[in-house]
mmCIF file of C-alpha atoms in Angstrom:
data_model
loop_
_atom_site.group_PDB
_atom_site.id
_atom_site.type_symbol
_atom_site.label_atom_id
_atom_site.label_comp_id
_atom_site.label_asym_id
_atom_site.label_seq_id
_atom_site.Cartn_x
_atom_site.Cartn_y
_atom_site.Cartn_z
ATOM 1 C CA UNK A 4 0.000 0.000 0.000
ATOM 2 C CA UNK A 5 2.528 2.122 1.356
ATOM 3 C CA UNK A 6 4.609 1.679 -2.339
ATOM 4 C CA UNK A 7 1.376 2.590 -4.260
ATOM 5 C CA UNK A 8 0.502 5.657 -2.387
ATOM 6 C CA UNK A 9 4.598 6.561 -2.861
ATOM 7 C CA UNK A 10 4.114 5.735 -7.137
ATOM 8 C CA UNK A 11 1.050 8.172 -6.913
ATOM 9 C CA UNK A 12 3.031 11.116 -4.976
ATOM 10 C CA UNK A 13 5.991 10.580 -7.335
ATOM 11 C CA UNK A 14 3.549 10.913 -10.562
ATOM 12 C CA UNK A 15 2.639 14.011 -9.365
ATOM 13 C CA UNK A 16 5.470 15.103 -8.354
ATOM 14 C CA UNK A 17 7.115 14.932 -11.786
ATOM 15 C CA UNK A 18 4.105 17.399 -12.723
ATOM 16 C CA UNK A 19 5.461 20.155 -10.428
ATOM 17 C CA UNK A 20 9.035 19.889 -11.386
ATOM 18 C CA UNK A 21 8.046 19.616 -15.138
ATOM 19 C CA UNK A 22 9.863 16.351 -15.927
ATOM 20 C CA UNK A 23 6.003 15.027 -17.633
ATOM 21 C CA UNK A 24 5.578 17.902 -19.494
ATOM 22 C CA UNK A 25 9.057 19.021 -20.578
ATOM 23 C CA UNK A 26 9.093 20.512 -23.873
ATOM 24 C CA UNK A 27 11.596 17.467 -25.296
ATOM 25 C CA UNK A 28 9.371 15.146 -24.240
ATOM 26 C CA UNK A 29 6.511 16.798 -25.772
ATOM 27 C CA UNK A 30 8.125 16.997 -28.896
ATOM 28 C CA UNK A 31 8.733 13.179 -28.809
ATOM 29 C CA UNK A 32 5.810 11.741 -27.820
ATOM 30 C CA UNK A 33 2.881 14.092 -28.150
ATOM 31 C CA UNK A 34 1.363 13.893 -25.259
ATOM 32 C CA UNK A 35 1.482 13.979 -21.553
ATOM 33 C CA UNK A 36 3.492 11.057 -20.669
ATOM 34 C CA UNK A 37 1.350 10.604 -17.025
ATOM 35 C CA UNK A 38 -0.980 7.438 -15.921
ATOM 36 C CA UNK A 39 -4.347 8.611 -15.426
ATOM 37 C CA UNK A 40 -4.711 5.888 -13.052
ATOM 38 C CA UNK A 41 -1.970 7.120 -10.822
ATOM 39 C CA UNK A 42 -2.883 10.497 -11.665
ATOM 40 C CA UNK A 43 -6.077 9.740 -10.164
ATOM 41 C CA UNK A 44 -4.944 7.878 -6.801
ATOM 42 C CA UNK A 45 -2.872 10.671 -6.068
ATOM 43 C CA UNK A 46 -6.062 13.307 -6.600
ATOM 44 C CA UNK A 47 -7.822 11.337 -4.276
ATOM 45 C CA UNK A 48 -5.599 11.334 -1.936
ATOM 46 C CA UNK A 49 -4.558 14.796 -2.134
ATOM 47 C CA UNK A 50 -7.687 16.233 -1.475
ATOM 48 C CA UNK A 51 -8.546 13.547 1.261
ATOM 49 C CA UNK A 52 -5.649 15.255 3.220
ATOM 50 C CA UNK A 53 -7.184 18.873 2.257
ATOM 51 C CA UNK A 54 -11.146 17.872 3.749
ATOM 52 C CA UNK A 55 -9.078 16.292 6.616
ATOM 53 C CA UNK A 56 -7.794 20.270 7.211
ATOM 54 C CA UNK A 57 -10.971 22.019 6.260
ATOM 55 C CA UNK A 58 -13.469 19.812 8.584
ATOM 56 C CA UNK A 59 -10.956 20.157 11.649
ATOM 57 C CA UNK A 60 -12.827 23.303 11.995
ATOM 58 C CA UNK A 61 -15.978 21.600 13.058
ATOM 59 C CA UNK A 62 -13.817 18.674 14.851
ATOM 60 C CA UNK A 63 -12.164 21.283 17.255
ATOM 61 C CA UNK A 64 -14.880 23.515 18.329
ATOM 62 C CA UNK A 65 -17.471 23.366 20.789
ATOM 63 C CA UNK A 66 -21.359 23.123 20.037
ATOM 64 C CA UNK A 67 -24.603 23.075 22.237
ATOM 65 C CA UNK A 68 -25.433 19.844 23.477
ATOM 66 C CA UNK A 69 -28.893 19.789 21.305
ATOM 67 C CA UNK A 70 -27.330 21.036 17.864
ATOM 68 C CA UNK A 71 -24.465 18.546 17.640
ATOM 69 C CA UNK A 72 -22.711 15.897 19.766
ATOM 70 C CA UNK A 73 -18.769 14.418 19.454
ATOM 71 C CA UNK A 74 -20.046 11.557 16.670
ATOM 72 C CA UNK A 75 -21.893 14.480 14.666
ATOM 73 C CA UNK A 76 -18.462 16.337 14.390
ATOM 74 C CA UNK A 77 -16.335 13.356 13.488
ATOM 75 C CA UNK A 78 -19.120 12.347 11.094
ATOM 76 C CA UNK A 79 -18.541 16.109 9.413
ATOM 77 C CA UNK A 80 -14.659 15.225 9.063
ATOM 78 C CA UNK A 81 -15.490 12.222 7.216
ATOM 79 C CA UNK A 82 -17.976 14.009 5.003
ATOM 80 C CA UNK A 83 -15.448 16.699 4.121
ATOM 81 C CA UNK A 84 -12.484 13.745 3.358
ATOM 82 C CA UNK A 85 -14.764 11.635 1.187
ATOM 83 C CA UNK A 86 -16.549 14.852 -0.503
ATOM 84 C CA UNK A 87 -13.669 16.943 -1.379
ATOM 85 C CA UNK A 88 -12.315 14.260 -3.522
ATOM 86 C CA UNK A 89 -15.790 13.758 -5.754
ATOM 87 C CA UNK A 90 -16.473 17.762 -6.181
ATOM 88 C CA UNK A 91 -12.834 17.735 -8.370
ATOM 89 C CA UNK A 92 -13.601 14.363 -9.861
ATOM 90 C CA UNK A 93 -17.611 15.096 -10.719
ATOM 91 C CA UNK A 94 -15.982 18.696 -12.100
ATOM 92 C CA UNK A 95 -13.700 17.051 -14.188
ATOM 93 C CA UNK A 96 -16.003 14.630 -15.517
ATOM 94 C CA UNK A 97 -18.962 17.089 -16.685
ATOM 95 C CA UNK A 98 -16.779 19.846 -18.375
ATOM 96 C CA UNK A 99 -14.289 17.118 -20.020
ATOM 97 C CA UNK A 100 -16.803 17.152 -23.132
ATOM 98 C CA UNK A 101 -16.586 21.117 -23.622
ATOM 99 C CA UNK A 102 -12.879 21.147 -23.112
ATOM 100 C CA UNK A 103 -12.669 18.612 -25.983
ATOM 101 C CA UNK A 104 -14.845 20.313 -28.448
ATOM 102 C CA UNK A 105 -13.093 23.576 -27.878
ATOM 103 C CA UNK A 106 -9.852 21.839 -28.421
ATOM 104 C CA UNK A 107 -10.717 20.461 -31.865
ATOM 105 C CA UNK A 108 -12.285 24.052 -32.723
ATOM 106 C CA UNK A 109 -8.733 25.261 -31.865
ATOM 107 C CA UNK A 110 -7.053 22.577 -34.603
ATOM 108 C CA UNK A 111 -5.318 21.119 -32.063
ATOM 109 C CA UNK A 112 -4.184 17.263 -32.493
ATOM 110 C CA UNK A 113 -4.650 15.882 -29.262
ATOM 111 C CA UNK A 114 -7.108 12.974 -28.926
ATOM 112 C CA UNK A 115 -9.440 12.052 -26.647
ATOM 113 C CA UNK A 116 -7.128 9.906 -24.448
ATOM 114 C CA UNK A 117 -4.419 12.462 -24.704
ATOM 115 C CA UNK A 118 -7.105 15.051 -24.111
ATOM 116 C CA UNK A 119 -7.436 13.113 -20.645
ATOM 117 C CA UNK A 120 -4.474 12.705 -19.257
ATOM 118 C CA UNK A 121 -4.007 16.416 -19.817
ATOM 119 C CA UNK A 122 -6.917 17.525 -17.788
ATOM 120 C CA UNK A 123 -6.092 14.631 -15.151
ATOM 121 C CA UNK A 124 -2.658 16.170 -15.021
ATOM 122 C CA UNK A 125 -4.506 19.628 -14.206
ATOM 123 C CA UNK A 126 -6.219 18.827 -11.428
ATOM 124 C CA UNK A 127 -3.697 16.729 -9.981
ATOM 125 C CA UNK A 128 -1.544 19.925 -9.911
ATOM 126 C CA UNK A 129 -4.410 21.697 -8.443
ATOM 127 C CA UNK A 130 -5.021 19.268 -5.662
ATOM 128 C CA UNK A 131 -1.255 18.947 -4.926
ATOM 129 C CA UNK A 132 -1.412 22.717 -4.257
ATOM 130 C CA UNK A 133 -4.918 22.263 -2.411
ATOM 131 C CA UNK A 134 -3.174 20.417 -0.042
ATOM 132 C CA UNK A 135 0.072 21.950 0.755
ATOM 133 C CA UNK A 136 -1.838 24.872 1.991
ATOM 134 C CA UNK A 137 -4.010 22.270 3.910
ATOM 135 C CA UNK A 138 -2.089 22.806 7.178
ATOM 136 C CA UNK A 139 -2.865 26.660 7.230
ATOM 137 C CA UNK A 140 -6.393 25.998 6.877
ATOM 138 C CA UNK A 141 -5.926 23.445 9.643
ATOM 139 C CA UNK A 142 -3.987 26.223 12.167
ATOM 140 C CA UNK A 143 -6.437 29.118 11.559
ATOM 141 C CA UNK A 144 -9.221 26.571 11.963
ATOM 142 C CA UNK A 145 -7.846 25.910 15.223
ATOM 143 C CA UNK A 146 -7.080 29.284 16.030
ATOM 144 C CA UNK A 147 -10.467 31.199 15.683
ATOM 145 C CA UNK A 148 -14.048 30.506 15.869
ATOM 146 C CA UNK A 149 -15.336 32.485 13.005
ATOM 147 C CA UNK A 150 -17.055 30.731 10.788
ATOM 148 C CA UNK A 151 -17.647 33.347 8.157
ATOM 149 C CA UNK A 152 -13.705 33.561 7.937
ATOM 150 C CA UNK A 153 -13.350 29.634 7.839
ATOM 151 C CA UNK A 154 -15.537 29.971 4.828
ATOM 152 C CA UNK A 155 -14.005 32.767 2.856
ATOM 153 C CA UNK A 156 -10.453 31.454 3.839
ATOM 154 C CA UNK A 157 -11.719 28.296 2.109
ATOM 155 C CA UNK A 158 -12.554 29.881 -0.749
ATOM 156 C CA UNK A 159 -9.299 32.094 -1.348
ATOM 157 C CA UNK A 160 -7.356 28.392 -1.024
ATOM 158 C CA UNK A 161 -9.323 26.909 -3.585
ATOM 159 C CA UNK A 162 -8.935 29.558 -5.650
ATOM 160 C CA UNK A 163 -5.433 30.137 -5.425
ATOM 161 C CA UNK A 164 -4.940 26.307 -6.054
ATOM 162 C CA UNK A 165 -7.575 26.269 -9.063
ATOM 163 C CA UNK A 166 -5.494 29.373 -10.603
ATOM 164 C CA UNK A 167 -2.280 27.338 -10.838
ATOM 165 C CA UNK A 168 -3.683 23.916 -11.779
ATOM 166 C CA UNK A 169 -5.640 25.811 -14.671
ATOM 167 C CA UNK A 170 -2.584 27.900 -15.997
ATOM 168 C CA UNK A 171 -0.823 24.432 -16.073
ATOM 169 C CA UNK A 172 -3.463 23.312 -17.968
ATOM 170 C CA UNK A 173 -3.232 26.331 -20.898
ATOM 171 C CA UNK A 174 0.508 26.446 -20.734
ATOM 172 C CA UNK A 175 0.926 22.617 -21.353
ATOM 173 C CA UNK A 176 -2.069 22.417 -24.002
ATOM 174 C CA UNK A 177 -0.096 25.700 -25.652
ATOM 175 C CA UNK A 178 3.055 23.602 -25.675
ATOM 176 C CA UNK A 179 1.539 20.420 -27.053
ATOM 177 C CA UNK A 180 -0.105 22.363 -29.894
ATOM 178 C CA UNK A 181 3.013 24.244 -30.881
ATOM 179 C CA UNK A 182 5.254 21.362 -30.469
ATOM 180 C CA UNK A 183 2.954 19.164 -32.856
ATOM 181 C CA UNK A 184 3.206 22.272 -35.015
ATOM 182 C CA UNK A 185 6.670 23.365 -35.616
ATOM 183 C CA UNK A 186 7.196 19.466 -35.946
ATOM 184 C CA UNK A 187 4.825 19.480 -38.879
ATOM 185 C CA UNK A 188 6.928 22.239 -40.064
ATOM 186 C CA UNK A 189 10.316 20.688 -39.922
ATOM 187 C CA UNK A 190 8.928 17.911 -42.124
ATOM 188 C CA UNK A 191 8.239 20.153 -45.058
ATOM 189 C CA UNK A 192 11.323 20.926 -46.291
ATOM 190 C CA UNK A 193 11.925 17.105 -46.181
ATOM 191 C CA UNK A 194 8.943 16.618 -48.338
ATOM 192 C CA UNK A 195 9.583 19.499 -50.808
ATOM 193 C CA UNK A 196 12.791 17.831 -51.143
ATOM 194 C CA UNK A 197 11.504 14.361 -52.305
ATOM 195 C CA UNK A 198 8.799 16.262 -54.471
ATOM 196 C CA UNK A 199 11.669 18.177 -56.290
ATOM 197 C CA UNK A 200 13.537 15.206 -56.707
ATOM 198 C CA UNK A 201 10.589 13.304 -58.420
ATOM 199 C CA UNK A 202 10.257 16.069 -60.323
ATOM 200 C CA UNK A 203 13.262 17.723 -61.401
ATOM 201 C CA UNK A 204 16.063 14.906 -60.563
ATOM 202 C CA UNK A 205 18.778 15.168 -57.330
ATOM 203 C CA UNK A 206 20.762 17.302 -59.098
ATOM 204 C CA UNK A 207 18.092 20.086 -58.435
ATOM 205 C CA UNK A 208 16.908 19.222 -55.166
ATOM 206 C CA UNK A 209 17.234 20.735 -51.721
ATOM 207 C CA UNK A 210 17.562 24.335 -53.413
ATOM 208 C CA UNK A 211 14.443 25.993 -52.706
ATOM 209 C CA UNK A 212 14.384 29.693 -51.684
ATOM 210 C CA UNK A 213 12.577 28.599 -48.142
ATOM 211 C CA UNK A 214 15.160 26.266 -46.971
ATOM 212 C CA UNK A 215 17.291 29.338 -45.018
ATOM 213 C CA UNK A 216 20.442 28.797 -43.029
ATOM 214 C CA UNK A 217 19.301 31.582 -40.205
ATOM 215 C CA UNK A 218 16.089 30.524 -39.801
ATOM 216 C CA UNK A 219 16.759 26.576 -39.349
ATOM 217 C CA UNK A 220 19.667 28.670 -36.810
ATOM 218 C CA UNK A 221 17.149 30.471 -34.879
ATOM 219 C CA UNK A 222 14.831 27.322 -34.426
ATOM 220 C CA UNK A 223 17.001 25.395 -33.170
ATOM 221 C CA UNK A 224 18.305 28.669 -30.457
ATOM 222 C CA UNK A 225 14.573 29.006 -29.539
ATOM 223 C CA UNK A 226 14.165 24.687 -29.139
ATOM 224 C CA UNK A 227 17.298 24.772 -27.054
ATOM 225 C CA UNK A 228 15.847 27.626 -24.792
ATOM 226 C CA UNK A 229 12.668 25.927 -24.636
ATOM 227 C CA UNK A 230 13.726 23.119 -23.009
ATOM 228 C CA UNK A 231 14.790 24.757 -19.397
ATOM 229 C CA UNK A 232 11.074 26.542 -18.967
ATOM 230 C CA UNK A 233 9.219 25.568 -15.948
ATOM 231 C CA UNK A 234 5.526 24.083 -16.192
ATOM 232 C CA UNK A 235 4.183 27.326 -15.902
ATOM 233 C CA UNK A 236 6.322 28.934 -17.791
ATOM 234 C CA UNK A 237 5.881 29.827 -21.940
ATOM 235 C CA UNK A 238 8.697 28.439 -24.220
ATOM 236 C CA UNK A 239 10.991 31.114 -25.474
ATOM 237 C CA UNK A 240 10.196 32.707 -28.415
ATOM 238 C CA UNK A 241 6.239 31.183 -28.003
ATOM 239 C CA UNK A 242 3.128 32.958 -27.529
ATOM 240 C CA UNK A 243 -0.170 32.055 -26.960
ATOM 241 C CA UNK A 244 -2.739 33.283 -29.924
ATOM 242 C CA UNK A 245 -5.380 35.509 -29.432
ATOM 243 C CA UNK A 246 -8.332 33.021 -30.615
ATOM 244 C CA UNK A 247 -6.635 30.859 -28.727
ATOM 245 C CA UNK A 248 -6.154 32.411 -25.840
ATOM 246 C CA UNK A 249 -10.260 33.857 -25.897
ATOM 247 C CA UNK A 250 -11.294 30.225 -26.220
ATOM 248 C CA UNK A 251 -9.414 28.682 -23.502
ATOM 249 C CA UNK A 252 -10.323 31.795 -20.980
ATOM 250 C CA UNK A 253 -13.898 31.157 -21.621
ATOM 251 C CA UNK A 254 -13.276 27.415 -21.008
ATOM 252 C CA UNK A 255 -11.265 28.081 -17.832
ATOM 253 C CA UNK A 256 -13.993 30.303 -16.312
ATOM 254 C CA UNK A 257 -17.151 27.532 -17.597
ATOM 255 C CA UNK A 258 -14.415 25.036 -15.127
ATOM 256 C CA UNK A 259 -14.570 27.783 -12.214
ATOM 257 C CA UNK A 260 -18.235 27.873 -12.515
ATOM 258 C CA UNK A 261 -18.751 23.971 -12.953
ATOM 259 C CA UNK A 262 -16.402 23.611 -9.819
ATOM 260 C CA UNK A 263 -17.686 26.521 -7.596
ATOM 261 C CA UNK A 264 -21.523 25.216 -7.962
ATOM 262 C CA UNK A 265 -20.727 21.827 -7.276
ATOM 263 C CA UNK A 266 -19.094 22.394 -4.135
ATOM 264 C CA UNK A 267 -22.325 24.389 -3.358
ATOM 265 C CA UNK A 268 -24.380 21.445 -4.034
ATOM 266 C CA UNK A 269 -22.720 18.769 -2.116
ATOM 267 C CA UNK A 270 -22.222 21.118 0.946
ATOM 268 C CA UNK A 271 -21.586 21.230 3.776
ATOM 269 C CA UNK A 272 -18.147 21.068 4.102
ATOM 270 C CA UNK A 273 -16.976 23.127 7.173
ATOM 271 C CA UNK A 274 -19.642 22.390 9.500
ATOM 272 C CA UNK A 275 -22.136 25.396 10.700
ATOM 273 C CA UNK A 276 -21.446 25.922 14.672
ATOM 274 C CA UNK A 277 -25.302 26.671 14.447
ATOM 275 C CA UNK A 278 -26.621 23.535 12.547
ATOM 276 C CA UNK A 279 -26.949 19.714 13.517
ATOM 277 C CA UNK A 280 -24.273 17.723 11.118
ATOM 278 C CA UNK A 281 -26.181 16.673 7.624
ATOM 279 C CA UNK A 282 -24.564 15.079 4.461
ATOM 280 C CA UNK A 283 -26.251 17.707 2.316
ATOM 281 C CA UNK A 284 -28.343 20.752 2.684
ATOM 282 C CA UNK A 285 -31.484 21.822 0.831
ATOM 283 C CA UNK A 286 -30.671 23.313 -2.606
ATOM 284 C CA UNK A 287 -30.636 26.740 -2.157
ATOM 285 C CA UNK A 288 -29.451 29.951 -3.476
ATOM 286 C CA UNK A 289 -25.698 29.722 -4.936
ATOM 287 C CA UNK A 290 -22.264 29.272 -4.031
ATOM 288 C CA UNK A 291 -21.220 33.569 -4.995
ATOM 289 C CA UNK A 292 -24.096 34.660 -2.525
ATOM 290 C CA UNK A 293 -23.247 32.399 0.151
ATOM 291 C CA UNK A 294 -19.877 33.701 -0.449
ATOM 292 C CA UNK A 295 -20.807 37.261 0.094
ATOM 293 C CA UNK A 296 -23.202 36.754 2.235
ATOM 294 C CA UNK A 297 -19.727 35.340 4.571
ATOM 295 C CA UNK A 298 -17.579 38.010 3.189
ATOM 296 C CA UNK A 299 -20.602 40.701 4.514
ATOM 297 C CA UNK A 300 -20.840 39.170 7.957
ATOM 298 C CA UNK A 301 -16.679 38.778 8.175
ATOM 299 C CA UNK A 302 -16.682 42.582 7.304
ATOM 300 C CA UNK A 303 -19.889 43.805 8.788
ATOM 301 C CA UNK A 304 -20.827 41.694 11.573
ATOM 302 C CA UNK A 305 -24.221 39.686 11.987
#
């Protein structure tokens, strides 16, 4: 057990230090060289450890007698550890179709599989960041008994997390495309070649006007500086294109969206102080007024 759990940390591990998704390996395979499997072990687990830090908050304080006993609390930890997992998982399977449509509309050559581990890799990152800032939701959980800052800390965490895993996302999909692209490219003069010799003989071959010593120079400057760029970072001498760019943004904020509501539907998470421990609440309003709804109370008091 102990082995698997250590093959699913070192999976995504190689995410954050960019060894899945270096530009070389791009280039030579395609595709993101990750086992969804794995991938998805260690997203389980991941945010397992994060609900274990954001229910502490209703483990570790006190509530009347006839609201909530010592099982309801526990029973609230488990809810947030088995929970947090399925909000990124159901997320990731409803806007998986979208992102796949607006991936072919964008020419890219990625399949459906490839297409997957991608968006796998994605969250992955986004969990692993989820949790590392697990333990300071666990320490100001301990350390107050607010529960409209509980909530809105909550919410800056999974935002800053979902911000990183999502720029992942765009930056390797950018990298992926191009790669696939300039490789495409460096086969052309190979095949003008062989259509000039079937044409014209050897003797004439190899001499068109496109095949330029400074530009196969500067390709090769800007494939050699490509390959030190971080996961996040673009590959020199790359930039994203506008259409592009508009696409993606409008998938990446559809994600937020998909994400944000489902939280609010499988709620709660944190535990009310005031309410008896439930697996769900009544569907009600949304997840951006019960936001500022906390955010008015944090600021403003009741």
């Amino acid at each position: 057990m102990w082995l698997k759990l250590r093959t699913w940390l070192a999976e995504v591990d190689g995410l954050l230090r960019g060894e899945s998704t270096a530009p070389e390996l791009l280039a030579k395979t395609g595709d993101v060289s990750v086992s969804v499997r794995r991938t998805l072990g260690a997203i389980v687990l991941l945010c397992m450890i994060y609900g274990l830090c954001m229910g502490s908050y209703s483990l570790l304080k006190a509530t009347p007698p006839e609201l909530a006993g010592g099982a309801d609390r526990c029973w609230q930890l488990v809810a947030s550890m088995v929970k947090t997992p399925l909000v990124f998982l159901l997320t990731l399977l409803v806007t998986f179709p979208s992102l796949y449509v607006l991936n072919a509309l964008i020419g890219s050559r990625l399949r459906a599989d490839g297409l997957c581990r991608l968006l796998t890799a994605a969250v992955a990152v986004n969990a692993a960041v989820l949790a590392s800032l697990g333990p300071i939701v666990a320490f100001f959980s301990v350390s107050t008994n607010s529960h409209p800052f509980v909530v809105v800390m909550n919410v800056a965490m999974f935002s800053i997390a979902g911000f990183l895993g999502l720029a992942f996302l765009l930056q390797t999909l950018h990298r992926l495309t191009v790669l696939v692209e300039s490789r495409v490219a460096r086969d052309l003069p190979a095949k003008r070649v062989e259509a000039s010799q079937s044409h014209f003989g050897p003797e004439t071959a190899g001499q068109s006007p496109d095949d330029s010593p400074s530009d196969a120079a500067s390709a090769a400057l800007l494939e050699k500086k490509s390959l030190d760029s971080s996961p996040l970072e673009m590959p020199a001498g790359q930039s994203l294109a506008q259409r592009t760019r508009l696409i993606f943004r409008c998938w990446v904020v559809l994600f937020a969206l998909v994400g944000a509501q489902m939280g609010w539907v499988m709620r709660p998470f944190i535990g009310s102080p005031d309410l008896p421990f439930t697996w769900f609440r009544e569907r009600q309003s949304n997840f951006f007024t019960a936001v500022l709804h906390a955010l008015g109370k944090l600021l403003f008091g009741e």
